[in-house]
mmCIF file of N, CA and C in Angstrom:
data_model
loop_
_atom_site.group_PDB
_atom_site.id
_atom_site.type_symbol
_atom_site.label_atom_id
_atom_site.label_comp_id
_atom_site.label_asym_id
_atom_site.label_seq_id
_atom_site.Cartn_x
_atom_site.Cartn_y
_atom_site.Cartn_z
ATOM 1 N N ILE A 1 89.850 100.476 85.560
ATOM 2 C CA ILE A 1 89.029 100.947 86.653
ATOM 3 C C ILE A 1 89.248 102.439 86.873
ATOM 4 N N ARG A 2 90.481 102.865 86.783
ATOM 5 C CA ARG A 2 90.755 104.294 86.997
ATOM 6 C C ARG A 2 90.020 105.148 85.966
ATOM 7 N N TYR A 3 90.069 104.700 84.724
ATOM 8 C CA TYR A 3 89.396 105.433 83.652
ATOM 9 C C TYR A 3 87.902 105.527 83.936
ATOM 10 N N LEU A 4 87.293 104.399 84.261
ATOM 11 C CA LEU A 4 85.850 104.395 84.509
ATOM 12 C C LEU A 4 85.482 105.227 85.726
ATOM 13 N N ALA A 5 86.297 105.150 86.768
ATOM 14 C CA ALA A 5 86.022 105.948 87.963
ATOM 15 C C ALA A 5 86.127 107.435 87.670
ATOM 16 N N ALA A 6 87.077 107.816 86.831
ATOM 17 C CA ALA A 6 87.242 109.231 86.497
ATOM 18 C C ALA A 6 86.148 109.722 85.549
ATOM 19 N N LYS A 7 85.737 108.852 84.639
ATOM 20 C CA LYS A 7 84.763 109.257 83.635
ATOM 21 C C LYS A 7 83.326 109.261 84.171
ATOM 22 N N HIS A 8 83.009 108.302 85.005
ATOM 23 C CA HIS A 8 81.644 108.126 85.487
ATOM 24 C C HIS A 8 81.564 108.363 86.992
ATOM 25 N N ALA A 9 80.389 108.330 87.501
ATOM 26 C CA ALA A 9 80.126 108.388 88.941
ATOM 27 C C ALA A 9 80.471 109.727 89.578
ATOM 28 N N GLN A 10 80.683 110.741 88.794
ATOM 29 C CA GLN A 10 80.877 112.102 89.290
ATOM 30 C C GLN A 10 81.863 112.184 90.459
ATOM 31 N N ARG A 11 82.982 111.511 90.296
ATOM 32 C CA ARG A 11 84.073 111.527 91.271
ATOM 33 C C ARG A 11 83.704 110.926 92.625
ATOM 34 N N THR A 12 82.762 110.009 92.650
ATOM 35 C CA THR A 12 82.446 109.369 93.920
ATOM 36 C C THR A 12 83.385 108.214 94.226
ATOM 37 N N LEU A 13 83.983 107.600 93.211
ATOM 38 C CA LEU A 13 84.942 106.526 93.450
ATOM 39 C C LEU A 13 86.382 107.010 93.411
ATOM 40 N N GLU A 14 86.637 108.002 92.602
ATOM 41 C CA GLU A 14 87.984 108.561 92.540
ATOM 42 C C GLU A 14 87.959 109.904 93.250
ATOM 43 N N PRO A 15 88.762 110.052 94.304
ATOM 44 C CA PRO A 15 88.734 111.298 95.071
ATOM 45 C C PRO A 15 89.061 112.523 94.226
ATOM 46 N N ALA A 16 88.365 113.608 94.468
ATOM 47 C CA ALA A 16 88.637 114.863 93.764
ATOM 48 C C ALA A 16 89.926 115.496 94.276
ATOM 49 N N ASP A 17 90.208 115.321 95.561
ATOM 50 C CA ASP A 17 91.433 115.862 96.150
ATOM 51 C C ASP A 17 92.635 115.130 95.549
ATOM 52 N N LEU A 18 93.565 115.882 94.980
ATOM 53 C CA LEU A 18 94.696 115.272 94.263
ATOM 54 C C LEU A 18 95.593 114.443 95.166
ATOM 55 N N ARG A 19 95.821 114.888 96.373
ATOM 56 C CA ARG A 19 96.681 114.138 97.301
ATOM 57 C C ARG A 19 96.034 112.790 97.660
ATOM 58 N N THR A 20 94.743 112.821 97.953
ATOM 59 C CA THR A 20 94.023 111.596 98.279
ATOM 60 C C THR A 20 93.976 110.670 97.082
ATOM 61 N N ARG A 21 93.768 111.233 95.913
ATOM 62 C CA ARG A 21 93.752 110.431 94.682
ATOM 63 C C ARG A 21 95.111 109.781 94.443
ATOM 64 N N ALA A 22 96.181 110.519 94.678
ATOM 65 C CA ALA A 22 97.527 109.966 94.493
ATOM 66 C C ALA A 22 97.760 108.793 95.447
ATOM 67 N N LEU A 23 97.285 108.908 96.683
ATOM 68 C CA LEU A 23 97.420 107.806 97.627
ATOM 69 C C LEU A 23 96.626 106.592 97.162
ATOM 70 N N ALA A 24 95.427 106.821 96.645
ATOM 71 C CA ALA A 24 94.610 105.718 96.133
ATOM 72 C C ALA A 24 95.316 105.031 94.962
ATOM 73 N N HIS A 25 95.886 105.815 94.075
ATOM 74 C CA HIS A 25 96.603 105.247 92.928
ATOM 75 C C HIS A 25 97.851 104.497 93.386
ATOM 76 N N LYS A 26 98.511 105.025 94.383
ATOM 77 C CA LYS A 26 99.698 104.371 94.924
ATOM 78 C C LYS A 26 99.345 102.975 95.447
ATOM 79 N N TRP A 27 98.229 102.894 96.194
ATOM 80 C CA TRP A 27 97.791 101.610 96.728
ATOM 81 C C TRP A 27 97.379 100.657 95.608
ATOM 82 N N MET A 28 96.729 101.168 94.596
ATOM 83 C CA MET A 28 96.338 100.312 93.479
ATOM 84 C C MET A 28 97.571 99.772 92.763
ATOM 85 N N ASP A 29 98.577 100.615 92.580
ATOM 86 C CA ASP A 29 99.807 100.176 91.924
ATOM 87 C C ASP A 29 100.534 99.130 92.770
ATOM 88 N N TRP A 30 100.582 99.362 94.081
ATOM 89 C CA TRP A 30 101.239 98.405 94.982
ATOM 90 C C TRP A 30 100.521 97.057 94.932
ATOM 91 N N GLN A 31 99.201 97.085 95.001
ATOM 92 C CA GLN A 31 98.432 95.844 94.957
ATOM 93 C C GLN A 31 98.691 95.096 93.663
ATOM 94 N N LEU A 32 98.737 95.834 92.566
ATOM 95 C CA LEU A 32 98.938 95.211 91.260
ATOM 96 C C LEU A 32 100.349 94.644 91.097
ATOM 97 N N SER A 33 101.353 95.383 91.572
ATOM 98 C CA SER A 33 102.738 94.983 91.325
ATOM 99 C C SER A 33 103.338 94.092 92.404
ATOM 100 N N VAL A 34 102.817 94.153 93.625
ATOM 101 C CA VAL A 34 103.411 93.383 94.720
ATOM 102 C C VAL A 34 102.461 92.308 95.256
ATOM 103 N N MET A 35 101.268 92.717 95.652
ATOM 104 C CA MET A 35 100.366 91.774 96.310
ATOM 105 C C MET A 35 99.768 90.755 95.347
ATOM 106 N N ALA A 36 99.321 91.194 94.193
ATOM 107 C CA ALA A 36 98.674 90.267 93.252
ATOM 108 C C ALA A 36 99.593 89.119 92.833
ATOM 109 N N PRO A 37 100.859 89.384 92.451
ATOM 110 C CA PRO A 37 101.722 88.263 92.075
ATOM 111 C C PRO A 37 101.972 87.290 93.236
ATOM 112 N N ALA A 38 101.962 87.809 94.470
ATOM 113 C CA ALA A 38 102.205 86.944 95.623
ATOM 114 C C ALA A 38 100.997 86.063 95.922
ATOM 115 N N ILE A 39 99.809 86.633 95.844
ATOM 116 C CA ILE A 39 98.609 85.899 96.258
ATOM 117 C C ILE A 39 97.987 85.057 95.138
ATOM 118 N N THR A 40 98.328 85.322 93.899
ATOM 119 C CA THR A 40 97.730 84.585 92.778
ATOM 120 C C THR A 40 97.932 83.070 92.881
ATOM 121 N N PRO A 41 99.137 82.572 93.164
ATOM 122 C CA PRO A 41 99.287 81.114 93.277
ATOM 123 C C PRO A 41 98.455 80.519 94.422
ATOM 124 N N VAL A 42 98.254 81.297 95.470
ATOM 125 C CA VAL A 42 97.441 80.820 96.596
ATOM 126 C C VAL A 42 95.984 80.710 96.158
ATOM 127 N N PHE A 43 95.476 81.750 95.526
ATOM 128 C CA PHE A 43 94.095 81.742 95.065
ATOM 129 C C PHE A 43 93.860 80.607 94.071
ATOM 130 N N TRP A 44 94.685 80.553 93.041
ATOM 131 C CA TRP A 44 94.492 79.527 92.018
ATOM 132 C C TRP A 44 94.721 78.131 92.585
ATOM 133 N N GLY A 45 95.678 78.020 93.475
ATOM 134 C CA GLY A 45 95.972 76.713 94.051
ATOM 135 C C GLY A 45 94.887 76.195 94.974
ATOM 136 N N LEU A 46 94.304 77.067 95.778
ATOM 137 C CA LEU A 46 93.305 76.627 96.754
ATOM 138 C C LEU A 46 91.866 76.718 96.254
ATOM 139 N N ILE A 47 91.575 77.680 95.422
ATOM 140 C CA ILE A 47 90.194 77.927 95.015
ATOM 141 C C ILE A 47 89.882 77.329 93.642
ATOM 142 N N ARG A 48 90.782 77.493 92.712
ATOM 143 C CA ARG A 48 90.489 77.118 91.329
ATOM 144 C C ARG A 48 91.046 75.752 90.916
ATOM 145 N N THR A 49 91.830 75.123 91.769
ATOM 146 C CA THR A 49 92.444 73.850 91.418
ATOM 147 C C THR A 49 91.828 72.725 92.251
ATOM 148 N N PRO A 50 91.446 71.635 91.624
ATOM 149 C CA PRO A 50 90.918 70.501 92.389
ATOM 150 C C PRO A 50 91.959 70.019 93.411
ATOM 151 N N PRO A 51 91.514 69.582 94.571
ATOM 152 C CA PRO A 51 92.451 69.173 95.633
ATOM 153 C C PRO A 51 93.530 68.191 95.182
ATOM 154 N N GLU A 52 93.185 67.271 94.346
ATOM 155 C CA GLU A 52 94.166 66.259 93.927
ATOM 156 C C GLU A 52 95.223 66.809 92.966
ATOM 157 N N GLN A 53 95.017 67.995 92.429
ATOM 158 C CA GLN A 53 95.970 68.596 91.493
ATOM 159 C C GLN A 53 96.745 69.768 92.098
ATOM 160 N N ARG A 54 96.524 70.079 93.347
ATOM 161 C CA ARG A 54 97.159 71.239 93.980
ATOM 162 C C ARG A 54 98.655 71.040 94.186
ATOM 163 N N ASP A 55 99.384 72.134 94.028
ATOM 164 C CA ASP A 55 100.830 72.153 94.244
ATOM 165 C C ASP A 55 101.078 72.780 95.614
ATOM 166 N N ALA A 56 101.239 71.927 96.619
ATOM 167 C CA ALA A 56 101.380 72.403 97.997
ATOM 168 C C ALA A 56 102.577 73.336 98.172
ATOM 169 N N LYS A 57 103.660 73.053 97.487
ATOM 170 C CA LYS A 57 104.860 73.889 97.623
ATOM 171 C C LYS A 57 104.610 75.288 97.049
ATOM 172 N N ALA A 58 103.965 75.373 95.891
ATOM 173 C CA ALA A 58 103.670 76.674 95.283
ATOM 174 C C ALA A 58 102.691 77.470 96.157
ATOM 175 N N ILE A 59 101.733 76.783 96.742
ATOM 176 C CA ILE A 59 100.768 77.451 97.618
ATOM 177 C C ILE A 59 101.469 77.978 98.868
ATOM 178 N N ALA A 60 102.326 77.166 99.469
ATOM 179 C CA ALA A 60 103.061 77.588 100.663
ATOM 180 C C ALA A 60 103.972 78.776 100.369
ATOM 181 N N THR A 61 104.658 78.719 99.241
ATOM 182 C CA THR A 61 105.530 79.833 98.840
ATOM 183 C C THR A 61 104.710 81.093 98.617
ATOM 184 N N GLY A 62 103.565 80.966 97.961
ATOM 185 C CA GLY A 62 102.680 82.105 97.741
ATOM 186 C C GLY A 62 102.181 82.708 99.040
ATOM 187 N N LYS A 63 101.846 81.838 99.995
ATOM 188 C CA LYS A 63 101.408 82.330 101.311
ATOM 189 C C LYS A 63 102.509 83.132 101.981
ATOM 190 N N GLU A 64 103.727 82.611 101.951
ATOM 191 C CA GLU A 64 104.866 83.307 102.558
ATOM 192 C C GLU A 64 105.089 84.669 101.902
ATOM 193 N N LYS A 65 105.033 84.709 100.576
ATOM 194 C CA LYS A 65 105.226 85.971 99.858
ATOM 195 C C LYS A 65 104.101 86.959 100.157
ATOM 196 N N THR A 66 102.882 86.457 100.271
ATOM 197 C CA THR A 66 101.740 87.320 100.566
ATOM 198 C C THR A 66 101.879 87.939 101.952
ATOM 199 N N ILE A 67 102.225 87.126 102.922
ATOM 200 C CA ILE A 67 102.394 87.623 104.289
ATOM 201 C C ILE A 67 103.547 88.614 104.343
ATOM 202 N N ALA A 68 104.647 88.295 103.686
ATOM 203 C CA ALA A 68 105.794 89.208 103.669
ATOM 204 C C ALA A 68 105.431 90.536 103.022
ATOM 205 N N ALA A 69 104.668 90.484 101.931
ATOM 206 C CA ALA A 69 104.264 91.727 101.258
ATOM 207 C C ALA A 69 103.354 92.548 102.149
ATOM 208 N N ALA A 70 102.404 91.885 102.804
ATOM 209 C CA ALA A 70 101.464 92.604 103.669
ATOM 210 C C ALA A 70 102.168 93.194 104.882
ATOM 211 N N LEU A 71 103.070 92.451 105.491
ATOM 212 C CA LEU A 71 103.779 92.949 106.668
ATOM 213 C C LEU A 71 104.824 93.992 106.302
ATOM 214 N N GLY A 72 105.353 93.894 105.098
ATOM 215 C CA GLY A 72 106.364 94.843 104.664
ATOM 216 C C GLY A 72 105.799 96.209 104.314
ATOM 217 N N ARG A 73 104.494 96.251 104.093
ATOM 218 C CA ARG A 73 103.837 97.506 103.731
ATOM 219 C C ARG A 73 103.521 98.283 104.993
ATOM 220 N N LYS A 74 104.131 99.422 105.141
ATOM 221 C CA LYS A 74 103.883 100.251 106.314
ATOM 222 C C LYS A 74 102.767 101.230 105.978
ATOM 223 N N ALA A 75 101.566 100.805 106.246
ATOM 224 C CA ALA A 75 100.393 101.598 105.872
ATOM 225 C C ALA A 75 99.962 102.498 107.017
ATOM 226 N N LYS A 76 99.576 103.689 106.661
ATOM 227 C CA LYS A 76 98.972 104.586 107.635
ATOM 228 C C LYS A 76 97.489 104.241 107.714
ATOM 229 N N PRO A 77 96.945 104.114 108.903
ATOM 230 C CA PRO A 77 95.533 103.716 109.027
ATOM 231 C C PRO A 77 94.563 104.592 108.244
ATOM 232 N N GLU A 78 94.831 105.888 108.144
ATOM 233 C CA GLU A 78 93.892 106.751 107.435
ATOM 234 C C GLU A 78 93.878 106.479 105.931
ATOM 235 N N VAL A 79 94.894 105.813 105.436
ATOM 236 C CA VAL A 79 94.920 105.463 104.019
ATOM 237 C C VAL A 79 94.122 104.182 103.781
ATOM 238 N N VAL A 80 94.243 103.231 104.673
ATOM 239 C CA VAL A 80 93.583 101.949 104.518
ATOM 240 C C VAL A 80 92.127 102.016 104.950
ATOM 241 N N HIS A 81 91.865 102.647 106.069
ATOM 242 C CA HIS A 81 90.509 102.693 106.608
ATOM 243 C C HIS A 81 89.916 104.076 106.364
ATOM 244 N N ARG A 82 88.841 104.085 105.604
ATOM 245 C CA ARG A 82 88.181 105.344 105.286
ATOM 246 C C ARG A 82 86.690 105.175 105.500
ATOM 247 N N ASP A 83 86.010 106.294 105.692
ATOM 248 C CA ASP A 83 84.557 106.258 105.848
ATOM 249 C C ASP A 83 83.836 106.288 104.509
ATOM 250 N N ASP A 84 84.542 106.626 103.448
ATOM 251 C CA ASP A 84 83.924 106.655 102.134
ATOM 252 C C ASP A 84 84.557 105.596 101.238
ATOM 253 N N LEU A 85 83.860 105.235 100.200
ATOM 254 C CA LEU A 85 84.341 104.237 99.252
ATOM 255 C C LEU A 85 85.115 104.930 98.158
ATOM 256 N N VAL A 86 86.388 104.603 98.046
ATOM 257 C CA VAL A 86 87.208 105.133 96.962
ATOM 258 C C VAL A 86 88.018 103.984 96.396
ATOM 259 N N LEU A 87 88.657 104.242 95.284
ATOM 260 C CA LEU A 87 89.519 103.223 94.672
ATOM 261 C C LEU A 87 90.793 103.091 95.476
ATOM 262 N N LEU A 88 90.812 102.184 96.394
ATOM 263 C CA LEU A 88 92.016 101.919 97.176
ATOM 264 C C LEU A 88 92.428 100.491 97.003
#
């Protein structure tokens, strides 16, 4: 996504300002390394798995990890909430 945003769309998805771009990349890295592994068992368990095959313990553990990751992230509102669409 970073490559495509930089190559196409004339910098409308990837901020031209280096500091803002670094913050966007930081959030993308955090989501990939922390949030995605926590929420994946929840998504697959609740959305992609038939009810009779769901692993309730894995889903509960995933929920706990997801909440802990989200609460542990001390986000500044201006980083999360923006008026323009960027890769965050």
